[in-house]
Short mmCIF file of C-alpha atoms and ligand atoms in Angstrom, two decimals:
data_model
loop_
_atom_site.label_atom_id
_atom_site.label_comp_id
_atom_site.label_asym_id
_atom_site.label_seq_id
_atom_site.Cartn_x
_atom_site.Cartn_y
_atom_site.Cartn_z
CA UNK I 1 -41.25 20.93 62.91
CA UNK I 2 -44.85 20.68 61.57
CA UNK I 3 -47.41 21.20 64.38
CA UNK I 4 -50.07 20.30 62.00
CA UNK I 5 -48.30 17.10 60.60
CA UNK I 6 -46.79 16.07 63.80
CA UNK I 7 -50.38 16.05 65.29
CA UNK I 8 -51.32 14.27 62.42
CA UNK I 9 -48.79 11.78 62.91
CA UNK I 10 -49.23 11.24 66.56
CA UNK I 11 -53.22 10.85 65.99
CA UNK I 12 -52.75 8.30 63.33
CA UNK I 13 -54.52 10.76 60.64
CA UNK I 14 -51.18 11.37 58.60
CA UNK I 15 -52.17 10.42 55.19
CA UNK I 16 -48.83 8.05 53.93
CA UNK I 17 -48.28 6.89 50.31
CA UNK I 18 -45.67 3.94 49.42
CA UNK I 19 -44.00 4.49 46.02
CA UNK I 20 -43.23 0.97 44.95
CA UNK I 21 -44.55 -1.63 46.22
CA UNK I 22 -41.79 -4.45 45.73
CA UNK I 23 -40.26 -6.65 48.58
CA UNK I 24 -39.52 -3.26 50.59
CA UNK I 25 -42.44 -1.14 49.74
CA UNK I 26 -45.21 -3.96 50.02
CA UNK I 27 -44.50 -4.69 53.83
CA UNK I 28 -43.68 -1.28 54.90
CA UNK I 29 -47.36 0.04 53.34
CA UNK I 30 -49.12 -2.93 54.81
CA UNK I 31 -47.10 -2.24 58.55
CA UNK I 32 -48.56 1.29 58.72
CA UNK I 33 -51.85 -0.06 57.57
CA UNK I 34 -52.25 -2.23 60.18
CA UNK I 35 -51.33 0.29 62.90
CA UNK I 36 -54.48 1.72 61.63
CA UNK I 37 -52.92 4.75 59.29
CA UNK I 38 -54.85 5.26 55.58
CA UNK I 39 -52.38 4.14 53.17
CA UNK I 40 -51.84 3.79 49.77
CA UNK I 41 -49.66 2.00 47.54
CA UNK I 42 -48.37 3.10 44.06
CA UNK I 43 -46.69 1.27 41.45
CA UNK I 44 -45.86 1.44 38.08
CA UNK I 45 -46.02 -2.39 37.65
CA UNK I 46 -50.26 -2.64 36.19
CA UNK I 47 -49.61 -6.49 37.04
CA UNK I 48 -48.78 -6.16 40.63
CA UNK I 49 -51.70 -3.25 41.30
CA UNK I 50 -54.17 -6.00 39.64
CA UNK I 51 -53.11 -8.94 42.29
CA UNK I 52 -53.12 -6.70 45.09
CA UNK I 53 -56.86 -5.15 43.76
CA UNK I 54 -57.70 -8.71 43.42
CA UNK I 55 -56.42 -9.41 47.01
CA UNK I 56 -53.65 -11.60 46.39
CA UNK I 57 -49.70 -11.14 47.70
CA UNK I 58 -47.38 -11.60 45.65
CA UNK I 59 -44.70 -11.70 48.42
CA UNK I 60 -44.09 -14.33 50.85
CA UNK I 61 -43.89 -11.76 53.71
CA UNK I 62 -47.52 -10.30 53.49
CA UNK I 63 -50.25 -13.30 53.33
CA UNK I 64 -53.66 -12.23 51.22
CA UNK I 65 -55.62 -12.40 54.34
CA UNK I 66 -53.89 -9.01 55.10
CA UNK I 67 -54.18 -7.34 52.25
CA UNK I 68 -57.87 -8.81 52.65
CA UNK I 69 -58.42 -7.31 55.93
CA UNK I 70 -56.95 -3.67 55.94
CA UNK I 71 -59.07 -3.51 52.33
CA UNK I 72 -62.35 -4.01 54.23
CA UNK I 73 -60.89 -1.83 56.66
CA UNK I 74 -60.68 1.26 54.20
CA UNK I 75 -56.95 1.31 55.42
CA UNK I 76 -55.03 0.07 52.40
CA UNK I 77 -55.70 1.26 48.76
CA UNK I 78 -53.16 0.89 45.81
CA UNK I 79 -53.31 2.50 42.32
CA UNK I 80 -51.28 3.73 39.49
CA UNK I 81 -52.39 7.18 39.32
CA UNK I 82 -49.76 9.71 41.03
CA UNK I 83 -52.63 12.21 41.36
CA UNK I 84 -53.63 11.02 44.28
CA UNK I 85 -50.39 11.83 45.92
CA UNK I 86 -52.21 15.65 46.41
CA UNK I 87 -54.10 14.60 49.51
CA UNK I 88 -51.03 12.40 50.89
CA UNK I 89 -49.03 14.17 53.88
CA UNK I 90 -46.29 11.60 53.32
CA UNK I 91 -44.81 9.81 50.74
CA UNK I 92 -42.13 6.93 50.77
CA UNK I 93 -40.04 6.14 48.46
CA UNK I 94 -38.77 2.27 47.54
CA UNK I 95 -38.18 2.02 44.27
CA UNK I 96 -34.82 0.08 42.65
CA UNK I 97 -31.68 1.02 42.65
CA UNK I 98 -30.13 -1.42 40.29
CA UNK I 99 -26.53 -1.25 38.50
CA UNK I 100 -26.69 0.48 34.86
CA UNK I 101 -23.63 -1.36 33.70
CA UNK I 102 -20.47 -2.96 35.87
CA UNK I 103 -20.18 -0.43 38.76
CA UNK I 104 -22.38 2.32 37.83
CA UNK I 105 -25.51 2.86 39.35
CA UNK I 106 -28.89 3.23 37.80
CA UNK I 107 -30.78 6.30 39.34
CA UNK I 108 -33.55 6.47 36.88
CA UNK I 109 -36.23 4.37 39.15
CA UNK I 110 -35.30 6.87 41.65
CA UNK I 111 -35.64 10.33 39.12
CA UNK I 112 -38.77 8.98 37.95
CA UNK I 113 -40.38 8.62 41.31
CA UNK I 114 -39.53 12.39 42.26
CA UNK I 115 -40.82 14.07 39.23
CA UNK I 116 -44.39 12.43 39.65
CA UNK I 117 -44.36 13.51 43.36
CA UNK I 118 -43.26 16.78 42.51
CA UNK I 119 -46.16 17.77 40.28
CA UNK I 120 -48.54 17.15 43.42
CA UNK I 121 -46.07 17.86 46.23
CA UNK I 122 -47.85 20.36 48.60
CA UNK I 123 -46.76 22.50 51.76
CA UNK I 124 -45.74 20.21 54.66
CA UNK I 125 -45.40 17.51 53.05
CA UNK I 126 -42.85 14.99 54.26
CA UNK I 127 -40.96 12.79 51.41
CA UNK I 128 -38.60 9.95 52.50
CA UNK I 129 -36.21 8.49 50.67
CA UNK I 130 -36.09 4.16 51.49
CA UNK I 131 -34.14 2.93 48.35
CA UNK I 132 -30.50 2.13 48.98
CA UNK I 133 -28.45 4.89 47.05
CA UNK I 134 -25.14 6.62 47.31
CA UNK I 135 -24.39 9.44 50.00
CA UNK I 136 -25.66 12.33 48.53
CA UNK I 137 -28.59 11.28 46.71
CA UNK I 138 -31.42 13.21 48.94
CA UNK I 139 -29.39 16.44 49.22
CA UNK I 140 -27.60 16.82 45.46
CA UNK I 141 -30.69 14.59 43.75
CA UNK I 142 -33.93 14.82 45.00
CA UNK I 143 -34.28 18.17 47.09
CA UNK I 144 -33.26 20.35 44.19
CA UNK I 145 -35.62 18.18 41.58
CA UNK I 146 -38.76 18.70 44.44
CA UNK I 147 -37.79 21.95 44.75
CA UNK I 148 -38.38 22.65 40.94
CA UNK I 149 -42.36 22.80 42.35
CA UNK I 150 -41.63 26.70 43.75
CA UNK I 151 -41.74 25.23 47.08
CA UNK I 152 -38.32 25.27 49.35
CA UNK I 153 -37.01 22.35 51.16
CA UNK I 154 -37.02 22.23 55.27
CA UNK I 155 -39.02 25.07 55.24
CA UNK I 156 -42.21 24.27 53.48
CA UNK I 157 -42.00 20.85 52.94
CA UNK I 158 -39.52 17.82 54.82
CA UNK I 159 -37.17 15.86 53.41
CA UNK I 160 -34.92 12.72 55.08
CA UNK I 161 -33.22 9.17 54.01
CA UNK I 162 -33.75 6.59 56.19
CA UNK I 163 -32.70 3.31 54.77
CA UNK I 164 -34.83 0.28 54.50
CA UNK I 165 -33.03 -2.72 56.04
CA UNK I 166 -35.70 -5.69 55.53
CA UNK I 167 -34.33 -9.28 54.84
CA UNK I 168 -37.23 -10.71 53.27
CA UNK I 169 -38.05 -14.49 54.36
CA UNK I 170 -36.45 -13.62 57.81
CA UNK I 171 -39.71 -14.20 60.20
CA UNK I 172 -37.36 -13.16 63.44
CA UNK I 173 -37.06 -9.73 61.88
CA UNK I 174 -40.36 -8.28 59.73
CA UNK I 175 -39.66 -4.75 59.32
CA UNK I 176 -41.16 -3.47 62.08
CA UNK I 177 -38.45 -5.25 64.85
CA UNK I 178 -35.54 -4.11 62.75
CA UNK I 179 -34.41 -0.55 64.78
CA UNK I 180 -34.36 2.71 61.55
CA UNK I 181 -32.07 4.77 61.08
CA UNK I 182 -33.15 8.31 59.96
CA UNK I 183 -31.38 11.45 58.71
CA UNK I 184 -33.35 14.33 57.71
CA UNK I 185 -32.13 17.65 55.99
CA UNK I 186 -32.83 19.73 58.71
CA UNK I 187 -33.30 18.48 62.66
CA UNK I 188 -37.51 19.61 62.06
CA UNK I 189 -36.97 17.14 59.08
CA UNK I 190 -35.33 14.16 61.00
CA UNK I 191 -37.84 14.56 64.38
CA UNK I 192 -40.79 14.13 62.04
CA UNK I 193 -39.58 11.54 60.07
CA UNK I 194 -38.13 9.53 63.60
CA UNK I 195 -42.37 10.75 64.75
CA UNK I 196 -43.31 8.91 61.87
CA UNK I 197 -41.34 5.73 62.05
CA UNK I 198 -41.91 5.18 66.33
CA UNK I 199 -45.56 4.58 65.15
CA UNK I 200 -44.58 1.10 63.62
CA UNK I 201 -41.06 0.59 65.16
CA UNK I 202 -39.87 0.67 68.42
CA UNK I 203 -35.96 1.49 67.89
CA UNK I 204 -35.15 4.53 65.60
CA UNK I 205 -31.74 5.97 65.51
CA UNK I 206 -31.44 9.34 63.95
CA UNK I 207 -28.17 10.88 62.83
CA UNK I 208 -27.14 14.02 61.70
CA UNK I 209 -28.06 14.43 58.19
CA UNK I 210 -29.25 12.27 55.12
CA UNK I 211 -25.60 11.36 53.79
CA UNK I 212 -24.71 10.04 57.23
CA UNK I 213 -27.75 7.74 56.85
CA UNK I 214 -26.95 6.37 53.23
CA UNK I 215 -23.56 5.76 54.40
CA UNK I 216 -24.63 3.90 57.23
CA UNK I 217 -26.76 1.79 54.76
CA UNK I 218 -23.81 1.54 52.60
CA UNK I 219 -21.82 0.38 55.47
CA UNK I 220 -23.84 -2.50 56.23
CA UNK I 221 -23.88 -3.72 52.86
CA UNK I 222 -20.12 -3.55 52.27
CA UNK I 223 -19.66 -5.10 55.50
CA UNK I 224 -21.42 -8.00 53.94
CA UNK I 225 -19.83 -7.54 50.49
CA UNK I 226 -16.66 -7.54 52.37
CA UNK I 227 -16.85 -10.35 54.99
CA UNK I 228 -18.26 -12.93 52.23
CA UNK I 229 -15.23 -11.81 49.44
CA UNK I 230 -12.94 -12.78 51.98
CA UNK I 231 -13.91 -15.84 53.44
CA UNK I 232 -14.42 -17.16 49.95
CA UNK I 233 -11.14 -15.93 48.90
CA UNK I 234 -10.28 -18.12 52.66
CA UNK I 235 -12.22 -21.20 51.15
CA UNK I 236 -10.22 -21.27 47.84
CA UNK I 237 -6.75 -20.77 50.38
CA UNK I 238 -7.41 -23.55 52.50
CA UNK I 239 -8.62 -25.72 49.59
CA UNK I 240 -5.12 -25.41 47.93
CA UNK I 241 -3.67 -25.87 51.55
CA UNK I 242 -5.90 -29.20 52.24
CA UNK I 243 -7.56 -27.54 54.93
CA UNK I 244 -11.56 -27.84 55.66
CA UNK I 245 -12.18 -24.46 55.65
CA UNK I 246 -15.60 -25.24 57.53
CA UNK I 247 -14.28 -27.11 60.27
CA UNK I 248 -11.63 -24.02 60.79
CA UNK I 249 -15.19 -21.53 61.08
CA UNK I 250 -16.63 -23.62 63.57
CA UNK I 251 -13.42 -23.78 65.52
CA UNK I 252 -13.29 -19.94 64.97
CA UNK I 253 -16.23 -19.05 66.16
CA UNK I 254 -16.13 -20.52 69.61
CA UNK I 255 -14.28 -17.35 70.64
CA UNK I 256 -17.15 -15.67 72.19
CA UNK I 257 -15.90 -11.74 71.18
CA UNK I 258 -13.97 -10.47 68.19
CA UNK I 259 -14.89 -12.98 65.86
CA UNK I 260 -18.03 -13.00 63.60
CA UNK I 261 -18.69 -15.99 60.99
CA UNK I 262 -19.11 -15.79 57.39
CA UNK I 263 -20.03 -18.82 55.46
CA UNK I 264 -18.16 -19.09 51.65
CA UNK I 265 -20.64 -20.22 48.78
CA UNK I 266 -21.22 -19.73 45.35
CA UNK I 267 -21.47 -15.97 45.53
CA UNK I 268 -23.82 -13.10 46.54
CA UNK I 269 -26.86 -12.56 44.79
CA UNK I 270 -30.14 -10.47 45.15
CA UNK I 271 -30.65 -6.78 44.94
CA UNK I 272 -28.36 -5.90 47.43
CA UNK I 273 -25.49 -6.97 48.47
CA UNK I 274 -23.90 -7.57 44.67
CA UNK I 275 -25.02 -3.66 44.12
CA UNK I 276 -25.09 -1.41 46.85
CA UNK I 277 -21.58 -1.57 48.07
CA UNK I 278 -20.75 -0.67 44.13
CA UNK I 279 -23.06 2.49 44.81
CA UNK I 280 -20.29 4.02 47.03
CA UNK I 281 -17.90 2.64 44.94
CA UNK I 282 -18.88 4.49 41.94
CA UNK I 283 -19.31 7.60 44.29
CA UNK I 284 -15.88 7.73 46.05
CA UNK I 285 -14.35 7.81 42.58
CA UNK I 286 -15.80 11.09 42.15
CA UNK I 287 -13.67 12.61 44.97
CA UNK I 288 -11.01 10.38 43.93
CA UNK I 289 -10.57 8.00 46.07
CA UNK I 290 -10.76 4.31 45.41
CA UNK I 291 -12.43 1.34 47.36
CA UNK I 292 -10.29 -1.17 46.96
CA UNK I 293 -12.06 -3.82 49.85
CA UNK I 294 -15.27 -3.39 47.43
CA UNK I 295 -13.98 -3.73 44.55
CA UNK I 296 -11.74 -6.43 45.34
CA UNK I 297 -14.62 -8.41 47.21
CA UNK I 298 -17.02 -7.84 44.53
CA UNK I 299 -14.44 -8.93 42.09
CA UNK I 300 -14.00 -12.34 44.08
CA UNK I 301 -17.74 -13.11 44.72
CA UNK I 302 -18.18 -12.77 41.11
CA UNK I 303 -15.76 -15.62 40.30
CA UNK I 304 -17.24 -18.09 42.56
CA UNK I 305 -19.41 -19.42 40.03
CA UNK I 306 -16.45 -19.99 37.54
CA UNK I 307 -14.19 -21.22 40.26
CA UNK I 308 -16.89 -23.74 41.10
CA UNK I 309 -16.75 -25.45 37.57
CA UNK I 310 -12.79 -25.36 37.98
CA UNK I 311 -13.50 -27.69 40.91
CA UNK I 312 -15.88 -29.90 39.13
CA UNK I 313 -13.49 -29.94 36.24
CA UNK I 314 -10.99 -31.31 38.83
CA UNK I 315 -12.81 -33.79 40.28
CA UNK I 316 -14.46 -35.47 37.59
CA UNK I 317 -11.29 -35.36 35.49
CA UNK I 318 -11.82 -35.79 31.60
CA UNK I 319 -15.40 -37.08 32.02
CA UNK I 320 -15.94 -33.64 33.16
CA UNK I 321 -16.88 -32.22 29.25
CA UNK I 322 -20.46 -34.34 28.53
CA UNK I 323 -21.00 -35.43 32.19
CA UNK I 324 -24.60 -35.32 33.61
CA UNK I 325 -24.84 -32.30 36.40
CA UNK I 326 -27.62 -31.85 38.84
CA UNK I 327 -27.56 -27.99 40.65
CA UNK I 328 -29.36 -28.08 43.85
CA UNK I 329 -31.15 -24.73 44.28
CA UNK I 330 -31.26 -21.81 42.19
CA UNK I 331 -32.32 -19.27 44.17
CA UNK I 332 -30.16 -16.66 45.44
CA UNK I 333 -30.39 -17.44 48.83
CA UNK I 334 -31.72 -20.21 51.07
CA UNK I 335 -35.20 -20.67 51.74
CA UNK I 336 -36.48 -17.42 49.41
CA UNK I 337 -38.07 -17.58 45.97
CA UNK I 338 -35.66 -14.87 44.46
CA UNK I 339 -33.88 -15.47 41.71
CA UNK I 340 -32.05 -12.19 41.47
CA UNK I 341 -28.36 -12.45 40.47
CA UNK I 342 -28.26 -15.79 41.79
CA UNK I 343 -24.85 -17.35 41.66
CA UNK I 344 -26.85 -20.73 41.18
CA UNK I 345 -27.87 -19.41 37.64
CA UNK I 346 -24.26 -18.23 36.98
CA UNK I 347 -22.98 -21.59 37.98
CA UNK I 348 -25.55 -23.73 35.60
CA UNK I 349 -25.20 -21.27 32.39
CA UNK I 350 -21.21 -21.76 32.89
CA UNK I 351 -22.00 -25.21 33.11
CA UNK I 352 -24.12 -25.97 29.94
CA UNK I 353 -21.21 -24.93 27.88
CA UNK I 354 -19.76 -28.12 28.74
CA UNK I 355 -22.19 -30.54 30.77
CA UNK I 356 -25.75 -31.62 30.43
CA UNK I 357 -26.77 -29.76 33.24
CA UNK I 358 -30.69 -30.20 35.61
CA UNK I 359 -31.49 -28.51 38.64
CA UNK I 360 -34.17 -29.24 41.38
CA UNK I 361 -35.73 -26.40 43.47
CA UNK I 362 -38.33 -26.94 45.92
CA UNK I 363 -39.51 -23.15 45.39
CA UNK I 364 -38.92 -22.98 42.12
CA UNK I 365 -40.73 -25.18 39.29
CA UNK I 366 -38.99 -23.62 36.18
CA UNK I 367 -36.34 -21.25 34.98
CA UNK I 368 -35.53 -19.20 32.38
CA UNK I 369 -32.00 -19.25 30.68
CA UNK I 370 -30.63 -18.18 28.11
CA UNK I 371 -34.18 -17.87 26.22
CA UNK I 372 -35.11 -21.61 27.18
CA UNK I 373 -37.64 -22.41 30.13
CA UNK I 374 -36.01 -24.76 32.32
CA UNK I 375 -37.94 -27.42 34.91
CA UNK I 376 -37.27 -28.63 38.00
CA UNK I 377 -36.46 -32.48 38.33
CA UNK I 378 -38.58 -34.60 40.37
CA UNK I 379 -36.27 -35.65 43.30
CA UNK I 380 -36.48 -39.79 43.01
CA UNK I 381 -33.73 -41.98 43.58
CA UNK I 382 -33.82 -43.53 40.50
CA UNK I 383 -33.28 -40.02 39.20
CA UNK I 384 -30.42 -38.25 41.35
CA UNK I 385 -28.95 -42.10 40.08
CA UNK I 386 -28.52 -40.71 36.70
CA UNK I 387 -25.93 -38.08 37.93
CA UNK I 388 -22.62 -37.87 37.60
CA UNK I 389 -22.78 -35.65 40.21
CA UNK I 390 -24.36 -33.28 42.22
CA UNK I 391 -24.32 -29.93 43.23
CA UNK I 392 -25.47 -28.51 46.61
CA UNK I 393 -25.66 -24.85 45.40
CA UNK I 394 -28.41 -23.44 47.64
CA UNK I 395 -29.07 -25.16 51.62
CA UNK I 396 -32.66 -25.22 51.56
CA UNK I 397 -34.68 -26.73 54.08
CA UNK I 398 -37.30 -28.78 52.50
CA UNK I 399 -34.67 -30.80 50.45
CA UNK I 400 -34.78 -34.34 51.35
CA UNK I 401 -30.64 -34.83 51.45
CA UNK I 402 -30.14 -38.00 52.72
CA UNK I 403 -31.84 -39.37 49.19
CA UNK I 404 -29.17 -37.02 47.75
CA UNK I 405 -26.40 -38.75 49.71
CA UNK I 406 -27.75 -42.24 49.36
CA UNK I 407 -28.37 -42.06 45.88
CA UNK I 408 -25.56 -39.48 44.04
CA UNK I 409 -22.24 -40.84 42.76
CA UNK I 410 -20.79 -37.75 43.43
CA UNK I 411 -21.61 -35.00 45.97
CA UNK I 412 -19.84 -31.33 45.37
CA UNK I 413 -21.33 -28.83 48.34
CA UNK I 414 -20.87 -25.56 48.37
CA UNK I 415 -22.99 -25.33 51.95
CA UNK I 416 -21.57 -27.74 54.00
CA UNK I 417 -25.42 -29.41 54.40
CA UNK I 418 -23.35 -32.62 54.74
CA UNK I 419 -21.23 -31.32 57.47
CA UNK I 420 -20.80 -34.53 59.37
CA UNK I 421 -19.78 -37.09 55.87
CA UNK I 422 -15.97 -37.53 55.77
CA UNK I 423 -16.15 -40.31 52.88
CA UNK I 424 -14.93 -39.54 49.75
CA UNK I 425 -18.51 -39.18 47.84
CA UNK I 426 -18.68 -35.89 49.67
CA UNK I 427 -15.88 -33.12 48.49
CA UNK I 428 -16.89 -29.62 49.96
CA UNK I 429 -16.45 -26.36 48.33
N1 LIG U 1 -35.06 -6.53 48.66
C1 LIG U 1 -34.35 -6.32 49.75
O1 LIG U 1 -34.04 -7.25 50.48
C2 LIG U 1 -33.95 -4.92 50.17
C3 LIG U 1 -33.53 -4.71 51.49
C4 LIG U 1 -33.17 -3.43 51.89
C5 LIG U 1 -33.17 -2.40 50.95
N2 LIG U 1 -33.55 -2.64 49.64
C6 LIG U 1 -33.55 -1.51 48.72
O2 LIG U 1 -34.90 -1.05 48.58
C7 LIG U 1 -35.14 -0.59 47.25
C8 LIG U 1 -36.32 -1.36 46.65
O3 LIG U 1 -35.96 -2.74 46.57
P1 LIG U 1 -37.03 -3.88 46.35
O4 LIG U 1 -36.28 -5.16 46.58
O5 LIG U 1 -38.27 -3.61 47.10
O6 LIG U 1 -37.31 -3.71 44.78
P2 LIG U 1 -38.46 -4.43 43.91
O7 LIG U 1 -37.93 -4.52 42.54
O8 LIG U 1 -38.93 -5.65 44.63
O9 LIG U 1 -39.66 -3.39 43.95
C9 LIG U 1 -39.59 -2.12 43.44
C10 LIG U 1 -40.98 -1.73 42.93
O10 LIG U 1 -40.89 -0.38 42.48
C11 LIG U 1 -41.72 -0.24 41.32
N3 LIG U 1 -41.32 0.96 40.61
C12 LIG U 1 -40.23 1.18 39.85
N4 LIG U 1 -40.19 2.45 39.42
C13 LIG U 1 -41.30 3.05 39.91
C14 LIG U 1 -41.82 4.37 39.83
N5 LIG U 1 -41.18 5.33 39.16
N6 LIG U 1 -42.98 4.65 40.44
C15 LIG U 1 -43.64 3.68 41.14
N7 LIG U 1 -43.18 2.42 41.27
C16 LIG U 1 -42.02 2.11 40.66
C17 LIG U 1 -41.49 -1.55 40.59
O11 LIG U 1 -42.54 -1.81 39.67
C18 LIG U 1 -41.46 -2.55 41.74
O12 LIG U 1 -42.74 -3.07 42.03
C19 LIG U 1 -33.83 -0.78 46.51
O13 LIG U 1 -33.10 0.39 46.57
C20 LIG U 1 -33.12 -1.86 47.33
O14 LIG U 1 -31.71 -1.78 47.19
C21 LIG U 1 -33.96 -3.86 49.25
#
């Protein structure tokens, strides 16, 4: 290991640069800030470096009077300019890793972000790699592209994965309370990187070597992937059986061991779970081997969406072609402002090839789809009155759902928010 760096480390003088600065990179930079490390924060994104130079978030996790304070502290700097990566002892990456087309990943983000640290990468330098990826990325991708700078991995510089496991909007568990895993290329590489980390988080869990920790990240994700294919693959069973599948969840999860609940819905959305699991998907091929639970639950999740609209087809009958549709929630997931792959979307542009479709949002004022921006209703009786029915698509808290339900016609919900309404205005996904 590093004397030099490790001291560094230990006396908070480690110089640490975040590549990235989205819903991973933002917090992460601003946690090692505040434990009183210089940072600095790089992006390609000229909008996002403006806000945060003008001292305004742009994510619901990190408030401005943060990024206000560790400014005046000298702590927290962002810019475009890679060059300033020469006087950095450690740089993080988070940039995407998005899908290029059905099921094969996009590593560009990823390639881009190692060739500008490479030009400035120095002798004991430490790079880690956040971004979700397939097993194999740090060892087959990035050490041989670093190592195109003359210098020779795990012996003049370090090199480990450790994934990033954030959920953003989750205030029980900000990044530094979720334990990090960490797998280095060599041990020198994982005890400085696991160094680095116990500044800002109490729990780190090192494993043997970078693939173990991108398939542990990949684990997780499929897990998820997984565990919400089947239970909405459950939902459509015990629809066609005449079974509430939400009363047989709560009756499930009384057992207090072997038994973990899962919720059906619309869908997955966001940047994860819809893409990661596909990343070792995509990768197992390559030895031949095929991952049938993933593809099988991503296939599933997908259809939600269309097997909503067969529902609404069925209840509504033949006024179901020119009825009046209101989606509630478009967001991916409850309570956050991200609109990435959200089934909700899915769901309304399926819709409007048949229905006048609206949506409401608390978070979200307008939408765009299919070229056209879209705006939130105002939520007044006289106005959910108009529907032929509505759709609970998203279970966000500040909804006001007992206008809903005193107001609809017609109530389809896809989140059980009216859990304890047995009349027939309710029908439940
Ligand atoms: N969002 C989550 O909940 C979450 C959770 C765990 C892990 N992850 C993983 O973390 C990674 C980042 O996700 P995110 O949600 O923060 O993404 P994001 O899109 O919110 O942010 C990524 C940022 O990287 C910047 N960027 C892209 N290419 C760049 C480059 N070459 N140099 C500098 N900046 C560049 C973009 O401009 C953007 O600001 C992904 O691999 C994701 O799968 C995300």
């Amino acid at each position: 290991m590093s004397i030099t760096l490790k001291n560094k480390i230990i006396n908070k003088k480690a110089r640490i640069a975040v590549i990235g600065l989205g819903y991973v990179g933002l917090p992460l930079d601003v946690a090692f800030a505040q434990k009183g490390f210089r940072v600095l924060g790089i992006d390609t994104d000229a909008h996002r470096i403006g806000r945060i130079q003008n001292l305004e978030s742009y994510n619901a996790d990190v408030s401005n009077a943060c990024i206000s304070r560790i400014t005046r502290q000298k702590v927290f700097s962002v810019s475009m300019d890679f060059s300033l990566l020469k006087d950095v002892d450690v740089v993080i990456i988070c940039v995407p890793t998005p899908l290029k087309r059905k099921y094969t990943p996009d590593i560009s983000f990823i390639v881009s972000a190692v060739r500008s640290i490479t030009k400035y990468l120095h002798k004991n330098m430490l790079i880690i790699l956040e971004s979700t990826t397939y097993p194999g990325t740090t060892e087959e991708l990035i050490k041989p592209e670093l190592e195109k700078s003359g210098l020779k991995a795990g012996k003049d510089f370090h090199v480990a994965f450790s994934p990033e496991r954030i959920d953003p909007g989750n205030k029980n568990f900000v990044v530094t309370k979720i334990p990090k895993v960490v797998g280095g290329l060599t041990k020198a590489c994982s005890q400085l990187t696991g160094l680095l980390y116990s500044q800002i988080i109490q729990n780190v869990h090192q494993v043997s070597s970078c693939r173990a920790a991108e398939m542990t990240k990949l684990l997780e994700n499929s897990f998820r992937i997984v565990n919400i294919g089947w239970i909405n693959e459950i939902a459509q069973m015990c629809n066609a059986l005449g079974i509430d599948v939400w009363e047989v969840i709560d009756a499930a999860k009384t057992k207090p061991f072997g038994f973990m609940p899962f919720y059906p819905g619309l869908g997955v959305g966001g940047h994860c779970i819809p893409e990661d699991p596909l990343y070792l998907y995509w990768k197992a091929k390559h030895y031949d081997f095929s991952c049938k639970f993933i593809k099988l639950a991503a296939d599933t999740n997908h259809n939600m969406p269309a097997y909503a609209v067969s529902r609404l087809q069925e209840m509504l009958g033949k006024s179901f072609k020119n009825a009046r549709v209101l989606v509630l929630g478009v967001t991916y997931k409850k309570d956050v402002k991200d609109l990435r792959k959200s089934p909700s979307l899915t769901l309304i542009e399926l819709l409007q090839k048949y229905t006048r479709v609206d949506y409401y949002d608390p978070l979200v004022g307008f939408v765009k789809l299919g070229g056209l921006d879209i705006q939130s209703i105002d939520l007044t009786p006289a106005i959910v009155k108009k529907y032929d029915v509505v759709v609970v698509a998203v279970d966000h808290s500040a909804v006001n759902y007992d206008l809903i339900y005193k107001n609809a016609r017609l109530i389809f919900d896809t989140r059980n928010v009216y859990k304890d309404k047995t009349d027939k205005k309710v029908v439940k996904l």
